[in-house]
Short mmCIF file of C-alpha atoms and ligand atoms in Angstrom, two decimals:
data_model
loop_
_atom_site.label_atom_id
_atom_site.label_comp_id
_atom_site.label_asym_id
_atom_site.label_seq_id
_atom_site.Cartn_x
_atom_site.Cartn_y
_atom_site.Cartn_z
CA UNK A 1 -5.65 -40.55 -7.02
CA UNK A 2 -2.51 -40.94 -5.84
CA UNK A 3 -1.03 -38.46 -3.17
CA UNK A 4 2.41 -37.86 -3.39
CA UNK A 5 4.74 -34.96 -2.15
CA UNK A 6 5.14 -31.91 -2.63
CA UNK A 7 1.98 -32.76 -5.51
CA UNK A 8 0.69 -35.57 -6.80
CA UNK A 9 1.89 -36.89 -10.52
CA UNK A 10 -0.45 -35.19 -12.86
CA UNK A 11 -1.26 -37.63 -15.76
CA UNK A 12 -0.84 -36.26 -19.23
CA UNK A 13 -1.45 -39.71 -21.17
CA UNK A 14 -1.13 -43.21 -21.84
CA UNK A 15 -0.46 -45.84 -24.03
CA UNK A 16 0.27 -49.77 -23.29
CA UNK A 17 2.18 -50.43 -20.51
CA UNK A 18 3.28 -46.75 -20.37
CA UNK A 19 1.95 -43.42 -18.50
CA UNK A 20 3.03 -40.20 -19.22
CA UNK A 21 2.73 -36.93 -16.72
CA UNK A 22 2.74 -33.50 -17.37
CA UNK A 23 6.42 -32.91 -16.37
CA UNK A 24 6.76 -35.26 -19.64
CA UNK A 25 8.34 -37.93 -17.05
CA UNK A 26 7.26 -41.62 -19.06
CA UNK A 27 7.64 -44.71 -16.24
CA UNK A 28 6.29 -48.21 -16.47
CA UNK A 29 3.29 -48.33 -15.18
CA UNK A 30 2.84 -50.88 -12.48
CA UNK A 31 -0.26 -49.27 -11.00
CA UNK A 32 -2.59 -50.18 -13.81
CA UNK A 33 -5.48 -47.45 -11.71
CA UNK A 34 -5.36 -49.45 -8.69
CA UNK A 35 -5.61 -52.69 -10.70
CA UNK A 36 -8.36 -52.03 -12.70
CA UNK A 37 -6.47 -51.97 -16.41
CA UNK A 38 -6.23 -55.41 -16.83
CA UNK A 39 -4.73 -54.85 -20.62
CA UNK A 40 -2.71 -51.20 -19.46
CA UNK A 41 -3.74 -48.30 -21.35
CA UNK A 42 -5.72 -47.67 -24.30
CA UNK A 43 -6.36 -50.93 -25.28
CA UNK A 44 -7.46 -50.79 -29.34
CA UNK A 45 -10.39 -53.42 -29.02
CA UNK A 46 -11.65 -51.42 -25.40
CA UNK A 47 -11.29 -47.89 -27.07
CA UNK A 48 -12.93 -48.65 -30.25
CA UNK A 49 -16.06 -49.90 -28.14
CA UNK A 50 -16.00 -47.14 -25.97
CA UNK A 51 -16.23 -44.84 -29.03
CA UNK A 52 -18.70 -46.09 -31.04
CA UNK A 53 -20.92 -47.14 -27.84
CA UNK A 54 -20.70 -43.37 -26.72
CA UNK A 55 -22.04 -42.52 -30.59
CA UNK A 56 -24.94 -44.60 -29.86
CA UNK A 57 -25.97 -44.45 -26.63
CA UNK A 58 -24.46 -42.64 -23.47
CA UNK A 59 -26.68 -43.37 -20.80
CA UNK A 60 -30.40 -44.87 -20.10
CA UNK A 61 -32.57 -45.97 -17.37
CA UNK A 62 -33.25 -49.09 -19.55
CA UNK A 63 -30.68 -51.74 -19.69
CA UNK A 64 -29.28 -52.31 -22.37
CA UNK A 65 -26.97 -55.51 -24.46
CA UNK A 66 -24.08 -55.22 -23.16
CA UNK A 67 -25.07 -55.17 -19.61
CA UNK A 68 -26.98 -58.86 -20.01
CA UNK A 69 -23.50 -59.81 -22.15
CA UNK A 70 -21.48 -58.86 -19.06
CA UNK A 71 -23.86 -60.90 -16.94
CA UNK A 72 -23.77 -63.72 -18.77
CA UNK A 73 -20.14 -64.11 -19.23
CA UNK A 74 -19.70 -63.25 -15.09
CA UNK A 75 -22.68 -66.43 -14.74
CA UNK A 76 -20.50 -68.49 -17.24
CA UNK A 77 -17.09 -67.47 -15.21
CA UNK A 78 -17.43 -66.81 -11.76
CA UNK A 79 -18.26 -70.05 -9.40
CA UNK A 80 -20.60 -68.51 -7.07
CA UNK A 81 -22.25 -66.10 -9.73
CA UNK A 82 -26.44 -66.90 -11.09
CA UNK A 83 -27.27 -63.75 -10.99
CA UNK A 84 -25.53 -60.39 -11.10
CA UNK A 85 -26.48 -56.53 -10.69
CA UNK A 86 -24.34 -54.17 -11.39
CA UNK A 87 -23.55 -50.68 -9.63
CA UNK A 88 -20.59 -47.52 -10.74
CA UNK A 89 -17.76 -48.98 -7.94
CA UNK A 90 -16.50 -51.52 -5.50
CA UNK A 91 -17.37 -49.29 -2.93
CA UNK A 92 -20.99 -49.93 -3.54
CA UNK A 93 -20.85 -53.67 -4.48
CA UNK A 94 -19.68 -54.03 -0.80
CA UNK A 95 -22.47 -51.50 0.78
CA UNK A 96 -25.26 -53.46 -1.07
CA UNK A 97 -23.73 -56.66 -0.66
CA UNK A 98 -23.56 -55.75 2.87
CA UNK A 99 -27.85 -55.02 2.46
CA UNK A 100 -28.91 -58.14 0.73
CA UNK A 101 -26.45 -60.24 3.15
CA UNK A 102 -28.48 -58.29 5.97
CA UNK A 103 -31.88 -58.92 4.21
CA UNK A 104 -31.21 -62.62 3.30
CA UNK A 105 -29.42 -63.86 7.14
CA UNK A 106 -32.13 -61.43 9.21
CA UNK A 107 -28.95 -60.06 11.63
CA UNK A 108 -27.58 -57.12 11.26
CA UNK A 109 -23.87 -57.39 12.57
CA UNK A 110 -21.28 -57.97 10.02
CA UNK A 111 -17.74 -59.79 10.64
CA UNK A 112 -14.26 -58.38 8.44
CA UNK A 113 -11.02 -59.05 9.06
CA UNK A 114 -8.67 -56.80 11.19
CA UNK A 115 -6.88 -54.69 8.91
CA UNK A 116 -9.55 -55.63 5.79
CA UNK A 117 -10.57 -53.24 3.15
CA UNK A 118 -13.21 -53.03 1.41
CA UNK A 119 -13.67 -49.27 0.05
CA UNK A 120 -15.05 -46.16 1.83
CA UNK A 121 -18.25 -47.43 3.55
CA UNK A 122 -17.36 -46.49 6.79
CA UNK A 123 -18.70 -49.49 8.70
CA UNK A 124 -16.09 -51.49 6.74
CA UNK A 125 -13.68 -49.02 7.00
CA UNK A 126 -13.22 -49.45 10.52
CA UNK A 127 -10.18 -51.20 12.06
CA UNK A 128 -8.71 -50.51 8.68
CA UNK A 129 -5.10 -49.32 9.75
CA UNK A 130 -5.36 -49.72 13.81
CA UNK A 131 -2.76 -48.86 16.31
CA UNK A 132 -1.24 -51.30 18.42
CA UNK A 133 -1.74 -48.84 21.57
CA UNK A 134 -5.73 -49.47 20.51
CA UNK A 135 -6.78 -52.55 18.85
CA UNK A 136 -7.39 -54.16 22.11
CA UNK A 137 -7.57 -58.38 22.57
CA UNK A 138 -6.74 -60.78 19.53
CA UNK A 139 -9.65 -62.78 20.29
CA UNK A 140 -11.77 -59.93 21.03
CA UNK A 141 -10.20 -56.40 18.64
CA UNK A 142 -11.79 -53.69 19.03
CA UNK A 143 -13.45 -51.72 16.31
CA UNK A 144 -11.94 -48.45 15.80
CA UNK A 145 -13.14 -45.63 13.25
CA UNK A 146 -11.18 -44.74 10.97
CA UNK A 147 -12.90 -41.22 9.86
CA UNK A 148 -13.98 -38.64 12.55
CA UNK A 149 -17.23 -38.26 12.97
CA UNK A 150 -17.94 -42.35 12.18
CA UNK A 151 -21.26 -42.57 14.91
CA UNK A 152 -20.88 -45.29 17.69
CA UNK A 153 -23.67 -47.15 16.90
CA UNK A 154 -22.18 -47.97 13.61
CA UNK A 155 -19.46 -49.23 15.16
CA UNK A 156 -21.00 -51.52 17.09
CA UNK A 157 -22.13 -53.80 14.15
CA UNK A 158 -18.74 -54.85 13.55
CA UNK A 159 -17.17 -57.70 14.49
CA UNK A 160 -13.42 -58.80 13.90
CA UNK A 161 -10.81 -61.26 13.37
CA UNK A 162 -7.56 -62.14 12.27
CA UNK A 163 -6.41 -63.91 9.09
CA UNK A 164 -4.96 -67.08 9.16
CA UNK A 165 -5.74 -67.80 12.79
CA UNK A 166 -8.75 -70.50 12.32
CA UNK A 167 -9.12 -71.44 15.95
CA UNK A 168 -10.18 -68.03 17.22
CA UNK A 169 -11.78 -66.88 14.04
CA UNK A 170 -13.83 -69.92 14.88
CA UNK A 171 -13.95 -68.67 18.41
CA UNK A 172 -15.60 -65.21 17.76
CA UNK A 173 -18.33 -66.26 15.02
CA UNK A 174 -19.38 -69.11 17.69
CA UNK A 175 -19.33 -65.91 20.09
CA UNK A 176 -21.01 -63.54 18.48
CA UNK A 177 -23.25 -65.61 15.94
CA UNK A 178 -27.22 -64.39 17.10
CA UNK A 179 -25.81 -61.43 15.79
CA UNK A 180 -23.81 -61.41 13.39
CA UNK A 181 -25.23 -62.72 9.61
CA UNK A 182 -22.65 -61.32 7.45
CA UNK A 183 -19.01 -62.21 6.93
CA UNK A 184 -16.75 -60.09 3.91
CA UNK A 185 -13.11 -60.91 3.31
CA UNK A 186 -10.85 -60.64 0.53
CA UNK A 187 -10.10 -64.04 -0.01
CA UNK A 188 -6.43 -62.71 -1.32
CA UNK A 189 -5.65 -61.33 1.81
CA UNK A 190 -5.92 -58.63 3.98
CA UNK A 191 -6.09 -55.80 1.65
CA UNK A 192 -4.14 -54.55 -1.55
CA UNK A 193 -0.93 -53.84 -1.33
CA UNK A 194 -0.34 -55.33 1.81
CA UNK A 195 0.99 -58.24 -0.06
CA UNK A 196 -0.34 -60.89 3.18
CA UNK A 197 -1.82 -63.56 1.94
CA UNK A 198 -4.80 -65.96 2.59
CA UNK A 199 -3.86 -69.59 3.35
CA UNK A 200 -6.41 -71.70 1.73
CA UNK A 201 -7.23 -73.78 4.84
CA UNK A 202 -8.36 -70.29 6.43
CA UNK A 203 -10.58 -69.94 3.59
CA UNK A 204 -12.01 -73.51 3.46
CA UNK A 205 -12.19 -73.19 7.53
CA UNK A 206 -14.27 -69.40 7.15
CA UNK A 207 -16.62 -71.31 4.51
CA UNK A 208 -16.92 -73.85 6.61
CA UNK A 209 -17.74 -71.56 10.31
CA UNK A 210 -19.85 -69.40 8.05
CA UNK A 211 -22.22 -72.09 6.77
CA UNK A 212 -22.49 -73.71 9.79
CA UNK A 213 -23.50 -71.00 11.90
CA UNK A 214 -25.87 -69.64 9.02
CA UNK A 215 -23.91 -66.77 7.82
CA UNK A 216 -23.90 -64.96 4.32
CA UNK A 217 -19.93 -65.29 3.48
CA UNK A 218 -19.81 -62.22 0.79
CA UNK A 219 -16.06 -62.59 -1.26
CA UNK A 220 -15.11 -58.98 -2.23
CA UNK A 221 -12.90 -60.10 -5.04
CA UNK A 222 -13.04 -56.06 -6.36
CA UNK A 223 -9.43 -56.87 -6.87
CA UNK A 224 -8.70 -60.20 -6.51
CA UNK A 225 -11.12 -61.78 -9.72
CA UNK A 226 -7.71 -60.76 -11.76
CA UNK A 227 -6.13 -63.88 -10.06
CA UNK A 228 -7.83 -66.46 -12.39
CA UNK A 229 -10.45 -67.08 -14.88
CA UNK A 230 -12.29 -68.50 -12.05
CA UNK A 231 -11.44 -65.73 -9.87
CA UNK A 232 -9.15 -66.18 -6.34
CA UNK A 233 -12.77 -68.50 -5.76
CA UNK A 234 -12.14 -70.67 -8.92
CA UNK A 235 -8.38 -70.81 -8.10
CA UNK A 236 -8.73 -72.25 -4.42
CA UNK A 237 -12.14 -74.34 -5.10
CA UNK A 238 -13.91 -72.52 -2.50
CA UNK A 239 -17.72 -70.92 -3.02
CA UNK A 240 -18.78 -68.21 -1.43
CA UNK A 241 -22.46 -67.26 -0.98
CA UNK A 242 -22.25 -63.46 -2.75
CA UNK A 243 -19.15 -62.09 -4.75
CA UNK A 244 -18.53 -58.60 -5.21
CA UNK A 245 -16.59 -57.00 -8.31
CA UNK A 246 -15.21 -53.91 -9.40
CA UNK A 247 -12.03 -52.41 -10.94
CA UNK A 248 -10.96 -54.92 -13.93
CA UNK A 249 -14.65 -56.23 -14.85
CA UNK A 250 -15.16 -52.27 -16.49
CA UNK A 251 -12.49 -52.51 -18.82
CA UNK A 252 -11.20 -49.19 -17.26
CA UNK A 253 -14.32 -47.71 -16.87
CA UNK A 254 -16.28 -47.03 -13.26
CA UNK A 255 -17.93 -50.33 -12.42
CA UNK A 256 -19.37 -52.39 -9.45
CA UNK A 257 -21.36 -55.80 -9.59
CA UNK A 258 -23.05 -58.27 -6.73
CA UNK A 259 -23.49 -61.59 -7.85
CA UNK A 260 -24.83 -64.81 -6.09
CA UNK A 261 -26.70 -67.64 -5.76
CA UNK A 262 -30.11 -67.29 -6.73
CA UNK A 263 -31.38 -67.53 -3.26
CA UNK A 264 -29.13 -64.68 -2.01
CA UNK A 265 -30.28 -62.81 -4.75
CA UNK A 266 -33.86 -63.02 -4.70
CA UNK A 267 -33.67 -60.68 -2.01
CA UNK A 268 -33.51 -57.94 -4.56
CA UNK A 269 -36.48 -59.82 -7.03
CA UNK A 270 -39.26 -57.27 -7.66
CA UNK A 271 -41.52 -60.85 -8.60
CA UNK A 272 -43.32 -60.64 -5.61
CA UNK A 273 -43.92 -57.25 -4.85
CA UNK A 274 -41.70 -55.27 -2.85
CA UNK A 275 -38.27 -56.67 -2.97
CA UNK A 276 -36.79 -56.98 0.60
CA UNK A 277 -33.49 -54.70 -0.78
CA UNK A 278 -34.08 -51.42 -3.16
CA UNK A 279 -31.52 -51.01 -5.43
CA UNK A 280 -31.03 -48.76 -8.24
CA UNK A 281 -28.88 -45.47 -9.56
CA UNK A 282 -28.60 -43.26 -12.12
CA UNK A 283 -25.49 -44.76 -13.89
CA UNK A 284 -25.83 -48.48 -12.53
CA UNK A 285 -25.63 -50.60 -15.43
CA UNK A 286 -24.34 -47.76 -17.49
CA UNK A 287 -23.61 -48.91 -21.10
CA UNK A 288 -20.19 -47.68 -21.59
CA UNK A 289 -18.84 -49.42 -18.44
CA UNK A 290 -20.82 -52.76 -19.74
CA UNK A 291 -19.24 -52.61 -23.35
CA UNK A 292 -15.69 -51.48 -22.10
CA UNK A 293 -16.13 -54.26 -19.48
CA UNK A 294 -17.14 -56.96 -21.67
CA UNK A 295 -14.71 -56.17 -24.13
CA UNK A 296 -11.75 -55.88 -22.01
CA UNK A 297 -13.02 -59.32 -20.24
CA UNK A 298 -13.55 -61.23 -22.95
CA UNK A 299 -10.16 -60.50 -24.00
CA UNK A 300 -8.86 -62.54 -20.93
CA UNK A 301 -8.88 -66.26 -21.67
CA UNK A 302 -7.34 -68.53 -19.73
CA UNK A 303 -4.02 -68.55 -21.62
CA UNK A 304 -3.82 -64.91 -20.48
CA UNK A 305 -4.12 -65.05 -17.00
CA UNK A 306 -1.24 -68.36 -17.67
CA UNK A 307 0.24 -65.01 -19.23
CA UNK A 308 0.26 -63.03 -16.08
CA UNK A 309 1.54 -65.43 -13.62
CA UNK A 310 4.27 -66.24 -15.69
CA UNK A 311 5.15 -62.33 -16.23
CA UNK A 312 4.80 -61.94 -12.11
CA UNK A 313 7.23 -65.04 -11.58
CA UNK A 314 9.83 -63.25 -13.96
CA UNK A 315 9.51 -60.51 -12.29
CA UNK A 316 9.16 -62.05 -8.42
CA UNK A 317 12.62 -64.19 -9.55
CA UNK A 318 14.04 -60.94 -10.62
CA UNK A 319 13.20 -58.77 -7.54
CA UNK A 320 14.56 -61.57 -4.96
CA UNK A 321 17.92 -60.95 -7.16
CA UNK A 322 17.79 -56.94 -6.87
CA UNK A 323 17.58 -58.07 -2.88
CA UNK A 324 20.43 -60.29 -2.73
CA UNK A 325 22.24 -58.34 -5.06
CA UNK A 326 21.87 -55.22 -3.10
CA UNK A 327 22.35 -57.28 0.19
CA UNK A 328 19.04 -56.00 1.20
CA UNK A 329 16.56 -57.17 3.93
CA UNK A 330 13.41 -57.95 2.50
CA UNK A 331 11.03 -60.97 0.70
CA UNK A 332 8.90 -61.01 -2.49
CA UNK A 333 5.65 -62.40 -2.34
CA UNK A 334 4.20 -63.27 -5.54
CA UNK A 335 0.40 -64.10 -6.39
CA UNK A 336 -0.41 -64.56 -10.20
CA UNK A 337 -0.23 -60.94 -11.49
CA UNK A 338 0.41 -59.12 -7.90
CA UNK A 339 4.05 -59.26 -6.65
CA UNK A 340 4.54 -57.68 -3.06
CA UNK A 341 8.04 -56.18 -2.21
CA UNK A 342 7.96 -56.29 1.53
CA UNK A 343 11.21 -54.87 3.54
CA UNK A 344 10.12 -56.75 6.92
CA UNK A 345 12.19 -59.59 8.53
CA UNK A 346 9.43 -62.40 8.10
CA UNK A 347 6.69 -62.88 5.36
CA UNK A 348 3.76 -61.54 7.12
CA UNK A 349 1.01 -63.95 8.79
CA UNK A 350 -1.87 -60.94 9.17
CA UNK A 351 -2.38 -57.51 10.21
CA UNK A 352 -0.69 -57.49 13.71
CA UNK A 353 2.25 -59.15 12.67
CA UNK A 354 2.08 -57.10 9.32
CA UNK A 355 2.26 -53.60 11.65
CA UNK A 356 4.59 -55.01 14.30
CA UNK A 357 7.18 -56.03 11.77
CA UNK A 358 6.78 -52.26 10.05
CA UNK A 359 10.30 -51.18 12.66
CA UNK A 360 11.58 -47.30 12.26
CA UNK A 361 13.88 -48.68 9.41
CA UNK A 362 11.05 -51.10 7.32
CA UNK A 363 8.90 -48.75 7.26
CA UNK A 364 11.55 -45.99 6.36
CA UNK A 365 12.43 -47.67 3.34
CA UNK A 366 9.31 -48.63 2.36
CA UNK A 367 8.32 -45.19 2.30
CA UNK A 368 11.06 -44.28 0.18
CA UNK A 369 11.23 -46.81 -1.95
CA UNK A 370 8.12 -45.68 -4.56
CA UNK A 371 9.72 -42.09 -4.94
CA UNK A 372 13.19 -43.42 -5.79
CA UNK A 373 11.43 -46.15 -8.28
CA UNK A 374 9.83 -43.45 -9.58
CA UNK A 375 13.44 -41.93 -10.27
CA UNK A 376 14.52 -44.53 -11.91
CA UNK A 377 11.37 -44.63 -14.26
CA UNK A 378 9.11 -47.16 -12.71
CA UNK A 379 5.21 -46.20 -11.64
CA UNK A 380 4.71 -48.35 -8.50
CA UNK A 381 2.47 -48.19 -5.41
CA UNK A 382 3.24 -49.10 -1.87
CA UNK A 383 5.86 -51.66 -3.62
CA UNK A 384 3.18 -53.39 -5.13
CA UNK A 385 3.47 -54.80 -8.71
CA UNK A 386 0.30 -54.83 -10.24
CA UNK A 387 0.84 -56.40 -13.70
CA UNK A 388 -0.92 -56.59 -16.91
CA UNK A 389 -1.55 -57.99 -20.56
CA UNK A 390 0.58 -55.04 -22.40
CA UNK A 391 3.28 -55.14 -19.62
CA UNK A 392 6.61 -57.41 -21.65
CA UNK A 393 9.30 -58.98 -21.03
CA UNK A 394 11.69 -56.47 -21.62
CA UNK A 395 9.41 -53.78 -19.54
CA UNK A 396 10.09 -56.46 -16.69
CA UNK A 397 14.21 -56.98 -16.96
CA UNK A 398 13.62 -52.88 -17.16
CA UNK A 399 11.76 -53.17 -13.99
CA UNK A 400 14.12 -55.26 -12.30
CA UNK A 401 17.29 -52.97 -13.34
CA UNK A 402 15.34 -49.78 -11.82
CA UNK A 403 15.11 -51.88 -8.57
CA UNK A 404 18.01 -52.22 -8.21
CA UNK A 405 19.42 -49.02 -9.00
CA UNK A 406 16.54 -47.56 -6.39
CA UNK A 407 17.89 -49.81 -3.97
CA UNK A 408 21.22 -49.04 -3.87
CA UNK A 409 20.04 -45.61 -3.92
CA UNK A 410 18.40 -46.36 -1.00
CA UNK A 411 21.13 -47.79 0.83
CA UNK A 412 23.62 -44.33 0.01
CA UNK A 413 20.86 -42.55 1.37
CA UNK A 414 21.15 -44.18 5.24
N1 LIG B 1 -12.55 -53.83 -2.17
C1 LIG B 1 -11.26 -54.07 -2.41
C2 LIG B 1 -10.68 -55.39 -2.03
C3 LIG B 1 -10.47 -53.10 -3.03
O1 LIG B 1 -9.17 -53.33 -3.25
C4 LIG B 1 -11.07 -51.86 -3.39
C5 LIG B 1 -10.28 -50.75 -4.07
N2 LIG B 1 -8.95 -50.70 -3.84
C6 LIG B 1 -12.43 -51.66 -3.11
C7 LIG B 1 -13.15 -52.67 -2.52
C8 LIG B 1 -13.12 -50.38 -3.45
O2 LIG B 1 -13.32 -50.26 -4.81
P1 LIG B 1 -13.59 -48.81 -5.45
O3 LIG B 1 -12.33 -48.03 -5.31
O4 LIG B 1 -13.98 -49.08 -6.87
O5 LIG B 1 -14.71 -48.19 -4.67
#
């Protein structure tokens, strides 16, 4: 949900690129449920599945077709994929990622970036959105809850570092490697909406530390798989040892996966006995989520995701005009589908310089910025541009004019 003030936006319905609430308010939706609608809303081939799957069969504790179709086309798709399990949300692909990583490297201590997330587990929730007064040395941060209550000893399987700083990421695996097995990042970036962005040496240097040293390197691409065919993996030609999925691979519906190399995987293999992780749940594998999912993914060939990119460099071009136009501080950061609208001075490197370029007057605009969008008929969150298949061209000059009117808005408002 989102939270918004004085109350939150109560949905009424939906249709293409278009969400209606119950004050009968229609915007252009550029939320797409936290990036999860790949095709917007109510996509004919996703709903028709969904209705006559839910005719035939709701819910089992056998799996059923669709789920080994899902698996199959994630195999055929997804670089580092040979075997797959499926759970109801990203939240849990990370939490048993984070098990079979454990299981597989035999150390318990797991390695995220500073300012990473990866859902509501707390361990990886920590250091989420630290404080400068807090977050201690760059080559040594420290790991701060972010939930009261979160028990010390939780905290102290966390290690962190920064993106795009190879020398002392390398610095504090070598450090801390008896312990730690496990490294997660986004390879996108530090975390959505952010809009900072991975540079692929980083990447190729992480898979590089990671193997070296022994480590699982888990890929939560919940969000980031909508940057190719390939995923962001495919895109930069760089394998991780376990990928986790979520949001777009259900079509709209609740969904998680793990998927990994076979060796990684045979952690959860009930061949021999025991298998050294347990998983299961009552909806894992559901069969609504796997038709929805399969339908809505099959849907996105390569020429689609061509699709996207070229819709988010229409709409990146048109955004860096509604800046100039508006004589407004600011930069647009554009990856395939995501386009970032950041007020700050510089394009941010990671999370320190990310917080320490958020001055009084960034972040006073930034704040503002979704509510007078929202004016001006445009769905957006944290001035993030999440684009999909039903979104067109017109919907994005439309977008660009309601920019700009918010801006200048913005700029009366001072
Ligand atoms: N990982 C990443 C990178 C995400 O962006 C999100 C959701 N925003 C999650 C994990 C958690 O997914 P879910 O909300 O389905 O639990």
């Amino acid at each position: 949900m989102l939270v918004t003030k004085p109350h939150p936006f109560y949905a009424l319905s939906a249709e293409g690129s278009y969400i209606t609430d119950a004050d009968g308010w229609t915007r252009i939706d550029w939320v797409n449920n936290f990036a999860s609608l790949i095709h917007g809303h109510n996509k004919r081939e996703v709903v028709e599945i969904i209705s006559q799957q839910a005719a035939r069969l709701l819910s089992a504790t056998m799996p059923a077709e669709w789920e080994v179709r899902l698996a199959e086309l994630l195999v055929e798709r997804i670089p580092s994929v040979e075997q797959v399990r499926f759970m109801n949300s990203g939240t849990e692909a990370n939490l048993i990622a984070i098990k079979a990583a454990r299981a597989f490297s035999g150390k318990s201590k797991v390695a995220k970036l500073e300012g990473g997330y990866h859902g509501q587990y707390d361990l990886l929730e920590a250091s989420y959105v630290p404080s400068a007064d807090r977050w201690g040395a760059r080559d040594c941060p420290a790991v701060l809850a972010h939930n009261s209550g979160t028990p010390k000893s939780l905290l102290d399987e966390l290690v962190l570092f920064a993106l795009n700083d190879i020398a002392t990421m390398r610095e504090i695996l070598r450090r801390n490697a008896s312990e730690v097995g496990t490294v997660i990042i986004d390879p996108s970036g530090l975390s959505l909406g952010t809009g900072v962005y991975a540079d692929r040496e980083f990447l190729a240097a992480l898979r590089e530390t990671t193997e070296r040293l022994g480590m699982v390197l888990i890929f939560d691409e919940v969000w980031s798989l909508r940057s190719g065919y390939r995923g962001t993996q495919g895109a930069v030609g760089i394998t991780p040892d376990i990928t986790t999925m979520g949001k777009m691979i259900g079509g709209g519906l609740p969904i998680g996966a793990v998927g990994g190399k076979r060796d990684v995987m045979s952690v959860f293999s009930v061949d021999e006995g025991e298998p050294k992780v347990k998983h299961s749940g009552t909806f894992t594998g559901n069969p609504m989520s796997m038709a929805a999912g399969f339908t809505a993914m099959s849907l996105m060939v390569p020429e689609m995701f061509e699709m996207l990119a070229v819709q988010g460099q229409r709409l990146t071009d048109g955004l860096r005009r509604a800046l100039t136009d508006t004589n407004t501080q600011g930069h647009v950061v554009n990856r395939g589908s995501m386009t970032n609208l950041l007020f700050t001075e510089g394009i941010p490197v990671d999370y320190r310089d990310l917080y320490t370029q958020q001055t009084p007057t960034v972040a006073a605009l930034a704040a503002k910025m979704p509510k007078l969008m929202a004016t001006e008929g445009l769905h957006v969150l944290r001035n993030m541009f999440v684009g999909s298949t039903a979104i067109s061209d017109d919907d994005v000059d439309q977008t660009i004019a309601a920019v700009t009117r918010a801006l200048v808005a913005a700029r009366e408002a001072r």
